[in-house]
Amino acid sequence: MKWCLVASLLTVLTSSQGILTTLSQTNGKYKYDYATIPFLAEVFKLVVSSVFLWRERKKSPPPKMTTDWKTVRLFPIPSVIYLIHNNVQFATLTYVDTSTYQIMGNLKIVTTGILVRLFLKKKLSNLQWMAIVLLAVGTTTSQVKGCGEASCDSLFSAPIQGYMLGILSACLSALAGVYTEFLMKKNNDSLYWQNIQLYTFGAIFNMARLVMDDFRGGFEKGPWWQRLFNGYSITTWMVVLNLGSTGLLVSWLMKYANNIVKVYSTSMAMLLTMVLSVFLFSFKPTLQLFLGIIICMMSLHMYFAPPNMLVDMPSTVKSDPESLVEVPVDRKTDSR
């Protein structure tokens, strides 16, 4: 199936994202403005989508493109949700440490399932709900450190505001994904036309962030367009291409698969990143990591496997016609 290949490729690209970002640092610091990465990724996605739409329009029949303002005005909403989400992220990190925030981020797995059921009216079986909860448990297990460490105590020692903001962050992340899926499946428009609308607004919002950074810094380093490529290396460009390609794959999954597939891809990518870090960055594997991987694999099988592979169905025994014995029946007439 096509979505399996796309989801697998998304897993590989997402897992390499953090690794490439780490490799793009010099002595633990970024020589480039990290805020320019999402902007250039949006521009990359916009250019690629425009090229594919141009090729698609040369075919017969031409692709469907809705230009009605009532439809177009819905496309900035995901960017607005992500903008609010990013601010909530920073606010959350003022109350909790990074590891606690990472663990709370796994709530978006369950909240995605809930929002898919509420807003997209997609029914999930009991086994699939159990699989989603297992996935959240598995990813959390892989991130929990040994309880002999001091950092383990910080998981339950944060103020209540931190937990409330963490839950809000998870809900916003899930809401942005579910709303994007709603947009992509709302009509039969060309995927590339829908991408152009999404990424145009995405580029505008990211450019607005760069302008705001300039005003906050008093233009000490000059306007953002003059330092756009400052400090860029081959690895930095690979980060841009990786982020852009990941976005294109996600939009394909939103159009032709669903949010749950994306959630599984990104969760598996996180585990793959941990495994690769063992070889690349001398990351020490833990028992929790192995347990988390096993639980996530069980969840993956439970969600996508056919029900007859998970539950022993009673076998229907077909009777052999030759083994049937004809039993004579006496018909008694009622004489009155």
PDB file of N, CA, C and O in Angstrom, residues 194-249:
ATOM      1  N   GLN A 194      -3.876  22.595  -2.708  1.00  0.00           N
ATOM      2  CA  GLN A 194      -4.100  22.753  -1.279  1.00  0.00           C
ATOM      3  C   GLN A 194      -2.790  23.047  -0.554  1.00  0.00           C
ATOM      4  O   GLN A 194      -2.747  23.874   0.364  1.00  0.00           O
ATOM      5  N   ASN A 195      -1.713  22.377  -0.987  1.00  0.00           N
ATOM      6  CA  ASN A 195      -0.395  22.633  -0.396  1.00  0.00           C
ATOM      7  C   ASN A 195       0.042  24.072  -0.602  1.00  0.00           C
ATOM      8  O   ASN A 195       0.582  24.713   0.306  1.00  0.00           O
ATOM      9  N   ILE A 196      -0.184  24.583  -1.816  1.00  0.00           N
ATOM     10  CA  ILE A 196       0.219  25.960  -2.119  1.00  0.00           C
ATOM     11  C   ILE A 196      -0.467  26.942  -1.172  1.00  0.00           C
ATOM     12  O   ILE A 196       0.151  27.886  -0.663  1.00  0.00           O
ATOM     13  N   GLN A 197      -1.756  26.712  -0.922  1.00  0.00           N
ATOM     14  CA  GLN A 197      -2.480  27.593  -0.002  1.00  0.00           C
ATOM     15  C   GLN A 197      -1.938  27.480   1.420  1.00  0.00           C
ATOM     16  O   GLN A 197      -1.708  28.489   2.100  1.00  0.00           O
ATOM     17  N   LEU A 198      -1.705  26.245   1.870  1.00  0.00           N
ATOM     18  CA  LEU A 198      -1.170  26.031   3.221  1.00  0.00           C
ATOM     19  C   LEU A 198       0.202  26.677   3.393  1.00  0.00           C
ATOM     20  O   LEU A 198       0.457  27.396   4.365  1.00  0.00           O
ATOM     21  N   TYR A 199       1.092  26.420   2.435  1.00  0.00           N
ATOM     22  CA  TYR A 199       2.486  26.851   2.585  1.00  0.00           C
ATOM     23  C   TYR A 199       2.671  28.334   2.296  1.00  0.00           C
ATOM     24  O   TYR A 199       3.640  28.931   2.787  1.00  0.00           O
ATOM     25  N   THR A 200       1.780  28.925   1.533  1.00  0.00           N
ATOM     26  CA  THR A 200       1.850  30.382   1.338  1.00  0.00           C
ATOM     27  C   THR A 200       1.629  31.092   2.659  1.00  0.00           C
ATOM     28  O   THR A 200       2.405  31.984   3.051  1.00  0.00           O
ATOM     29  N   PHE A 201       0.567  30.687   3.359  1.00  0.00           N
ATOM     30  CA  PHE A 201       0.302  31.291   4.672  1.00  0.00           C
ATOM     31  C   PHE A 201       1.377  30.909   5.675  1.00  0.00           C
ATOM     32  O   PHE A 201       1.745  31.721   6.538  1.00  0.00           O
ATOM     33  N   GLY A 202       1.907  29.684   5.568  1.00  0.00           N
ATOM     34  CA  GLY A 202       2.987  29.269   6.461  1.00  0.00           C
ATOM     35  C   GLY A 202       4.220  30.132   6.285  1.00  0.00           C
ATOM     36  O   GLY A 202       4.867  30.534   7.266  1.00  0.00           O
ATOM     37  N   ALA A 203       4.579  30.429   5.018  1.00  0.00           N
ATOM     38  CA  ALA A 203       5.745  31.282   4.739  1.00  0.00           C
ATOM     39  C   ALA A 203       5.513  32.698   5.256  1.00  0.00           C
ATOM     40  O   ALA A 203       6.428  33.327   5.819  1.00  0.00           O
ATOM     41  N   ILE A 204       4.276  33.207   5.110  1.00  0.00           N
ATOM     42  CA  ILE A 204       3.963  34.567   5.579  1.00  0.00           C
ATOM     43  C   ILE A 204       4.115  34.658   7.100  1.00  0.00           C
ATOM     44  O   ILE A 204       4.712  35.602   7.630  1.00  0.00           O
ATOM     45  N   PHE A 205       3.583  33.657   7.815  1.00  0.00           N
ATOM     46  CA  PHE A 205       3.660  33.679   9.279  1.00  0.00           C
ATOM     47  C   PHE A 205       5.107  33.545   9.752  1.00  0.00           C
ATOM     48  O   PHE A 205       5.505  34.189  10.735  1.00  0.00           O
ATOM     49  N   ASN A 206       5.908  32.701   9.092  1.00  0.00           N
ATOM     50  CA  ASN A 206       7.312  32.557   9.475  1.00  0.00           C
ATOM     51  C   ASN A 206       8.114  33.811   9.162  1.00  0.00           C
ATOM     52  O   ASN A 206       9.039  34.165   9.905  1.00  0.00           O
ATOM     53  N   MET A 207       7.770  34.480   8.059  1.00  0.00           N
ATOM     54  CA  MET A 207       8.440  35.740   7.740  1.00  0.00           C
ATOM     55  C   MET A 207       8.084  36.810   8.772  1.00  0.00           C
ATOM     56  O   MET A 207       8.934  37.613   9.175  1.00  0.00           O
ATOM     57  N   ALA A 208       6.824  36.803   9.218  1.00  0.00           N
ATOM     58  CA  ALA A 208       6.403  37.762  10.246  1.00  0.00           C
ATOM     59  C   ALA A 208       7.196  37.549  11.533  1.00  0.00           C
ATOM     60  O   ALA A 208       7.556  38.520  12.220  1.00  0.00           O
ATOM     61  N   ARG A 209       7.490  36.272  11.839  1.00  0.00           N
ATOM     62  CA  ARG A 209       8.291  35.994  13.037  1.00  0.00           C
ATOM     63  C   ARG A 209       9.700  36.570  12.901  1.00  0.00           C
ATOM     64  O   ARG A 209      10.251  37.130  13.866  1.00  0.00           O
ATOM     65  N   LEU A 210      10.297  36.451  11.710  1.00  0.00           N
ATOM     66  CA  LEU A 210      11.640  36.998  11.489  1.00  0.00           C
ATOM     67  C   LEU A 210      11.635  38.516  11.640  1.00  0.00           C
ATOM     68  O   LEU A 210      12.569  39.104  12.202  1.00  0.00           O
ATOM     69  N   VAL A 211      10.583  39.161  11.145  1.00  0.00           N
ATOM     70  CA  VAL A 211      10.466  40.625  11.258  1.00  0.00           C
ATOM     71  C   VAL A 211      10.338  41.021  12.731  1.00  0.00           C
ATOM     72  O   VAL A 211      10.971  41.986  13.194  1.00  0.00           O
ATOM     73  N   MET A 212       9.523  40.269  13.480  1.00  0.00           N
ATOM     74  CA  MET A 212       9.357  40.560  14.909  1.00  0.00           C
ATOM     75  C   MET A 212      10.671  40.384  15.660  1.00  0.00           C
ATOM     76  O   MET A 212      10.990  41.166  16.564  1.00  0.00           O
ATOM     77  N   ASP A 213      11.446  39.362  15.294  1.00  0.00           N
ATOM     78  CA  ASP A 213      12.763  39.167  15.922  1.00  0.00           C
ATOM     79  C   ASP A 213      13.683  40.349  15.659  1.00  0.00           C
ATOM     80  O   ASP A 213      14.474  40.745  16.532  1.00  0.00           O
ATOM     81  N   ASP A 214      13.580  40.912  14.452  1.00  0.00           N
ATOM     82  CA  ASP A 214      14.388  42.093  14.117  1.00  0.00           C
ATOM     83  C   ASP A 214      14.026  43.273  15.010  1.00  0.00           C
ATOM     84  O   ASP A 214      14.904  43.985  15.522  1.00  0.00           O
ATOM     85  N   PHE A 215      12.730  43.502  15.193  1.00  0.00           N
ATOM     86  CA  PHE A 215      12.285  44.620  16.023  1.00  0.00           C
ATOM     87  C   PHE A 215      12.690  44.412  17.484  1.00  0.00           C
ATOM     88  O   PHE A 215      13.073  45.359  18.170  1.00  0.00           O
ATOM     89  N   ARG A 216      12.585  43.157  17.963  1.00  0.00           N
ATOM     90  CA  ARG A 216      12.974  42.888  19.351  1.00  0.00           C
ATOM     91  C   ARG A 216      14.469  43.120  19.561  1.00  0.00           C
ATOM     92  O   ARG A 216      14.889  43.575  20.615  1.00  0.00           O
ATOM     93  N   GLY A 217      15.270  42.775  18.549  1.00  0.00           N
ATOM     94  CA  GLY A 217      16.724  42.942  18.658  1.00  0.00           C
ATOM     95  C   GLY A 217      17.207  44.310  18.248  1.00  0.00           C
ATOM     96  O   GLY A 217      18.423  44.569  18.270  1.00  0.00           O
ATOM     97  N   GLY A 218      16.287  45.202  17.871  1.00  0.00           N
ATOM     98  CA  GLY A 218      16.678  46.556  17.475  1.00  0.00           C
ATOM     99  C   GLY A 218      17.502  46.597  16.206  1.00  0.00           C
ATOM    100  O   GLY A 218      18.287  47.530  16.010  1.00  0.00           O
ATOM    101  N   PHE A 219      17.340  45.596  15.342  1.00  0.00           N
ATOM    102  CA  PHE A 219      18.057  45.512  14.054  1.00  0.00           C
ATOM    103  C   PHE A 219      19.573  45.558  14.242  1.00  0.00           C
ATOM    104  O   PHE A 219      20.306  46.115  13.418  1.00  0.00           O
ATOM    105  N   GLU A 220      20.051  44.977  15.365  1.00  0.00           N
ATOM    106  CA  GLU A 220      21.494  44.979  15.630  1.00  0.00           C
ATOM    107  C   GLU A 220      22.268  44.198  14.565  1.00  0.00           C
ATOM    108  O   GLU A 220      23.384  44.573  14.198  1.00  0.00           O
ATOM    109  N   LYS A 221      21.674  43.097  14.092  1.00  0.00           N
ATOM    110  CA  LYS A 221      22.352  42.258  13.090  1.00  0.00           C
ATOM    111  C   LYS A 221      21.890  42.576  11.670  1.00  0.00           C
ATOM    112  O   LYS A 221      22.203  41.849  10.739  1.00  0.00           O
ATOM    113  N   GLY A 222      21.124  43.644  11.524  1.00  0.00           N
ATOM    114  CA  GLY A 222      20.607  43.995  10.211  1.00  0.00           C
ATOM    115  C   GLY A 222      19.276  43.305   9.952  1.00  0.00           C
ATOM    116  O   GLY A 222      18.847  42.436  10.715  1.00  0.00           O
ATOM    117  N   PRO A 223      18.583  43.679   8.862  1.00  0.00           N
ATOM    118  CA  PRO A 223      17.303  43.038   8.532  1.00  0.00           C
ATOM    119  C   PRO A 223      17.478  41.565   8.196  1.00  0.00           C
ATOM    120  O   PRO A 223      18.551  41.143   7.752  1.00  0.00           O
ATOM    121  N   TRP A 224      16.427  40.791   8.400  1.00  0.00           N
ATOM    122  CA  TRP A 224      16.518  39.336   8.301  1.00  0.00           C
ATOM    123  C   TRP A 224      16.943  38.846   6.924  1.00  0.00           C
ATOM    124  O   TRP A 224      17.625  37.838   6.801  1.00  0.00           O
ATOM    125  N   TRP A 225      16.541  39.569   5.841  1.00  0.00           N
ATOM    126  CA  TRP A 225      16.876  39.087   4.499  1.00  0.00           C
ATOM    127  C   TRP A 225      18.359  39.224   4.173  1.00  0.00           C
ATOM    128  O   TRP A 225      18.874  38.534   3.296  1.00  0.00           O
ATOM    129  N   GLN A 226      19.078  40.105   4.905  1.00  0.00           N
ATOM    130  CA  GLN A 226      20.507  40.262   4.662  1.00  0.00           C
ATOM    131  C   GLN A 226      21.331  39.157   5.338  1.00  0.00           C
ATOM    132  O   GLN A 226      22.426  38.849   4.904  1.00  0.00           O
ATOM    133  N   ARG A 227      20.781  38.552   6.412  1.00  0.00           N
ATOM    134  CA  ARG A 227      21.491  37.488   7.133  1.00  0.00           C
ATOM    135  C   ARG A 227      20.803  36.142   6.968  1.00  0.00           C
ATOM    136  O   ARG A 227      21.017  35.228   7.762  1.00  0.00           O
ATOM    137  N   LEU A 228      19.989  36.022   5.921  1.00  0.00           N
ATOM    138  CA  LEU A 228      19.173  34.818   5.741  1.00  0.00           C
ATOM    139  C   LEU A 228      20.029  33.558   5.649  1.00  0.00           C
ATOM    140  O   LEU A 228      19.703  32.533   6.229  1.00  0.00           O
ATOM    141  N   PHE A 229      21.150  33.641   4.916  1.00  0.00           N
ATOM    142  CA  PHE A 229      21.980  32.455   4.702  1.00  0.00           C
ATOM    143  C   PHE A 229      23.282  32.495   5.502  1.00  0.00           C
ATOM    144  O   PHE A 229      24.186  31.697   5.241  1.00  0.00           O
ATOM    145  N   ASN A 230      23.394  33.428   6.436  1.00  0.00           N
ATOM    146  CA  ASN A 230      24.620  33.539   7.228  1.00  0.00           C
ATOM    147  C   ASN A 230      24.857  32.283   8.061  1.00  0.00           C
ATOM    148  O   ASN A 230      23.957  31.816   8.778  1.00  0.00           O
ATOM    149  N   GLY A 231      26.080  31.737   7.973  1.00  0.00           N
ATOM    150  CA  GLY A 231      26.442  30.571   8.771  1.00  0.00           C
ATOM    151  C   GLY A 231      25.926  29.250   8.232  1.00  0.00           C
ATOM    152  O   GLY A 231      26.071  28.216   8.880  1.00  0.00           O
ATOM    153  N   TYR A 232      25.323  29.270   7.047  1.00  0.00           N
ATOM    154  CA  TYR A 232      24.783  28.037   6.475  1.00  0.00           C
ATOM    155  C   TYR A 232      25.905  27.142   5.946  1.00  0.00           C
ATOM    156  O   TYR A 232      26.870  27.606   5.350  1.00  0.00           O
ATOM    157  N   SER A 233      25.741  25.834   6.200  1.00  0.00           N
ATOM    158  CA  SER A 233      26.668  24.826   5.682  1.00  0.00           C
ATOM    159  C   SER A 233      25.859  23.777   4.921  1.00  0.00           C
ATOM    160  O   SER A 233      24.625  23.877   4.825  1.00  0.00           O
ATOM    161  N   ILE A 234      26.538  22.772   4.408  1.00  0.00           N
ATOM    162  CA  ILE A 234      25.838  21.697   3.698  1.00  0.00           C
ATOM    163  C   ILE A 234      24.855  20.996   4.636  1.00  0.00           C
ATOM    164  O   ILE A 234      23.718  20.677   4.251  1.00  0.00           O
ATOM    165  N   THR A 235      25.283  20.797   5.882  1.00  0.00           N
ATOM    166  CA  THR A 235      24.402  20.132   6.858  1.00  0.00           C
ATOM    167  C   THR A 235      23.164  20.968   7.141  1.00  0.00           C
ATOM    168  O   THR A 235      22.052  20.435   7.294  1.00  0.00           O
ATOM    169  N   THR A 236      23.343  22.293   7.204  1.00  0.00           N
ATOM    170  CA  THR A 236      22.197  23.178   7.448  1.00  0.00           C
ATOM    171  C   THR A 236      21.190  23.078   6.315  1.00  0.00           C
ATOM    172  O   THR A 236      19.979  23.020   6.552  1.00  0.00           O
ATOM    173  N   TRP A 237      21.685  23.034   5.081  1.00  0.00           N
ATOM    174  CA  TRP A 237      20.777  22.893   3.934  1.00  0.00           C
ATOM    175  C   TRP A 237      20.081  21.535   3.957  1.00  0.00           C
ATOM    176  O   TRP A 237      18.922  21.413   3.547  1.00  0.00           O
ATOM    177  N   MET A 238      20.765  20.533   4.454  1.00  0.00           N
ATOM    178  CA  MET A 238      20.127  19.214   4.592  1.00  0.00           C
ATOM    179  C   MET A 238      18.989  19.260   5.608  1.00  0.00           C
ATOM    180  O   MET A 238      17.963  18.582   5.442  1.00  0.00           O
ATOM    181  N   VAL A 239      19.158  20.074   6.665  1.00  0.00           N
ATOM    182  CA  VAL A 239      18.088  20.259   7.652  1.00  0.00           C
ATOM    183  C   VAL A 239      16.865  20.892   6.984  1.00  0.00           C
ATOM    184  O   VAL A 239      15.723  20.469   7.198  1.00  0.00           O
ATOM    185  N   VAL A 240      17.113  21.916   6.148  1.00  0.00           N
ATOM    186  CA  VAL A 240      16.020  22.598   5.436  1.00  0.00           C
ATOM    187  C   VAL A 240      15.289  21.626   4.517  1.00  0.00           C
ATOM    188  O   VAL A 240      14.047  21.548   4.511  1.00  0.00           O
ATOM    189  N   LEU A 241      16.048  20.869   3.720  1.00  0.00           N
ATOM    190  CA  LEU A 241      15.444  19.909   2.784  1.00  0.00           C
ATOM    191  C   LEU A 241      14.699  18.810   3.531  1.00  0.00           C
ATOM    192  O   LEU A 241      13.629  18.369   3.105  1.00  0.00           O
ATOM    193  N   ASN A 242      15.269  18.378   4.653  1.00  0.00           N
ATOM    194  CA  ASN A 242      14.621  17.337   5.460  1.00  0.00           C
ATOM    195  C   ASN A 242      13.284  17.833   6.003  1.00  0.00           C
ATOM    196  O   ASN A 242      12.261  17.141   5.906  1.00  0.00           O
ATOM    197  N   LEU A 243      13.287  19.042   6.575  1.00  0.00           N
ATOM    198  CA  LEU A 243      12.064  19.606   7.148  1.00  0.00           C
ATOM    199  C   LEU A 243      11.009  19.837   6.070  1.00  0.00           C
ATOM    200  O   LEU A 243       9.815  19.552   6.270  1.00  0.00           O
ATOM    201  N   GLY A 244      11.448  20.329   4.893  1.00  0.00           N
ATOM    202  CA  GLY A 244      10.512  20.554   3.798  1.00  0.00           C
ATOM    203  C   GLY A 244       9.924  19.260   3.259  1.00  0.00           C
ATOM    204  O   GLY A 244       8.712  19.152   3.043  1.00  0.00           O
ATOM    205  N   SER A 245      10.767  18.255   3.074  1.00  0.00           N
ATOM    206  CA  SER A 245      10.300  16.958   2.556  1.00  0.00           C
ATOM    207  C   SER A 245       9.350  16.283   3.543  1.00  0.00           C
ATOM    208  O   SER A 245       8.355  15.672   3.145  1.00  0.00           O
ATOM    209  N   THR A 246       9.650  16.419   4.836  1.00  0.00           N
ATOM    210  CA  THR A 246       8.773  15.854   5.864  1.00  0.00           C
ATOM    211  C   THR A 246       7.384  16.478   5.789  1.00  0.00           C
ATOM    212  O   THR A 246       6.366  15.783   5.870  1.00  0.00           O
ATOM    213  N   GLY A 247       7.338  17.796   5.605  1.00  0.00           N
ATOM    214  CA  GLY A 247       6.054  18.489   5.493  1.00  0.00           C
ATOM    215  C   GLY A 247       5.242  18.022   4.297  1.00  0.00           C
ATOM    216  O   GLY A 247       4.019  17.853   4.386  1.00  0.00           O
ATOM    217  N   LEU A 248       5.906  17.788   3.167  1.00  0.00           N
ATOM    218  CA  LEU A 248       5.212  17.304   1.967  1.00  0.00           C
ATOM    219  C   LEU A 248       4.643  15.902   2.179  1.00  0.00           C
ATOM    220  O   LEU A 248       3.535  15.596   1.730  1.00  0.00           O
ATOM    221  N   LEU A 249       5.398  15.056   2.861  1.00  0.00           N
ATOM    222  CA  LEU A 249       4.918  13.696   3.147  1.00  0.00           C
ATOM    223  C   LEU A 249       3.725  13.727   4.105  1.00  0.00           C
ATOM    224  O   LEU A 249       2.767  12.963   3.949  1.00  0.00           O
TER     225      LEU A 249
END
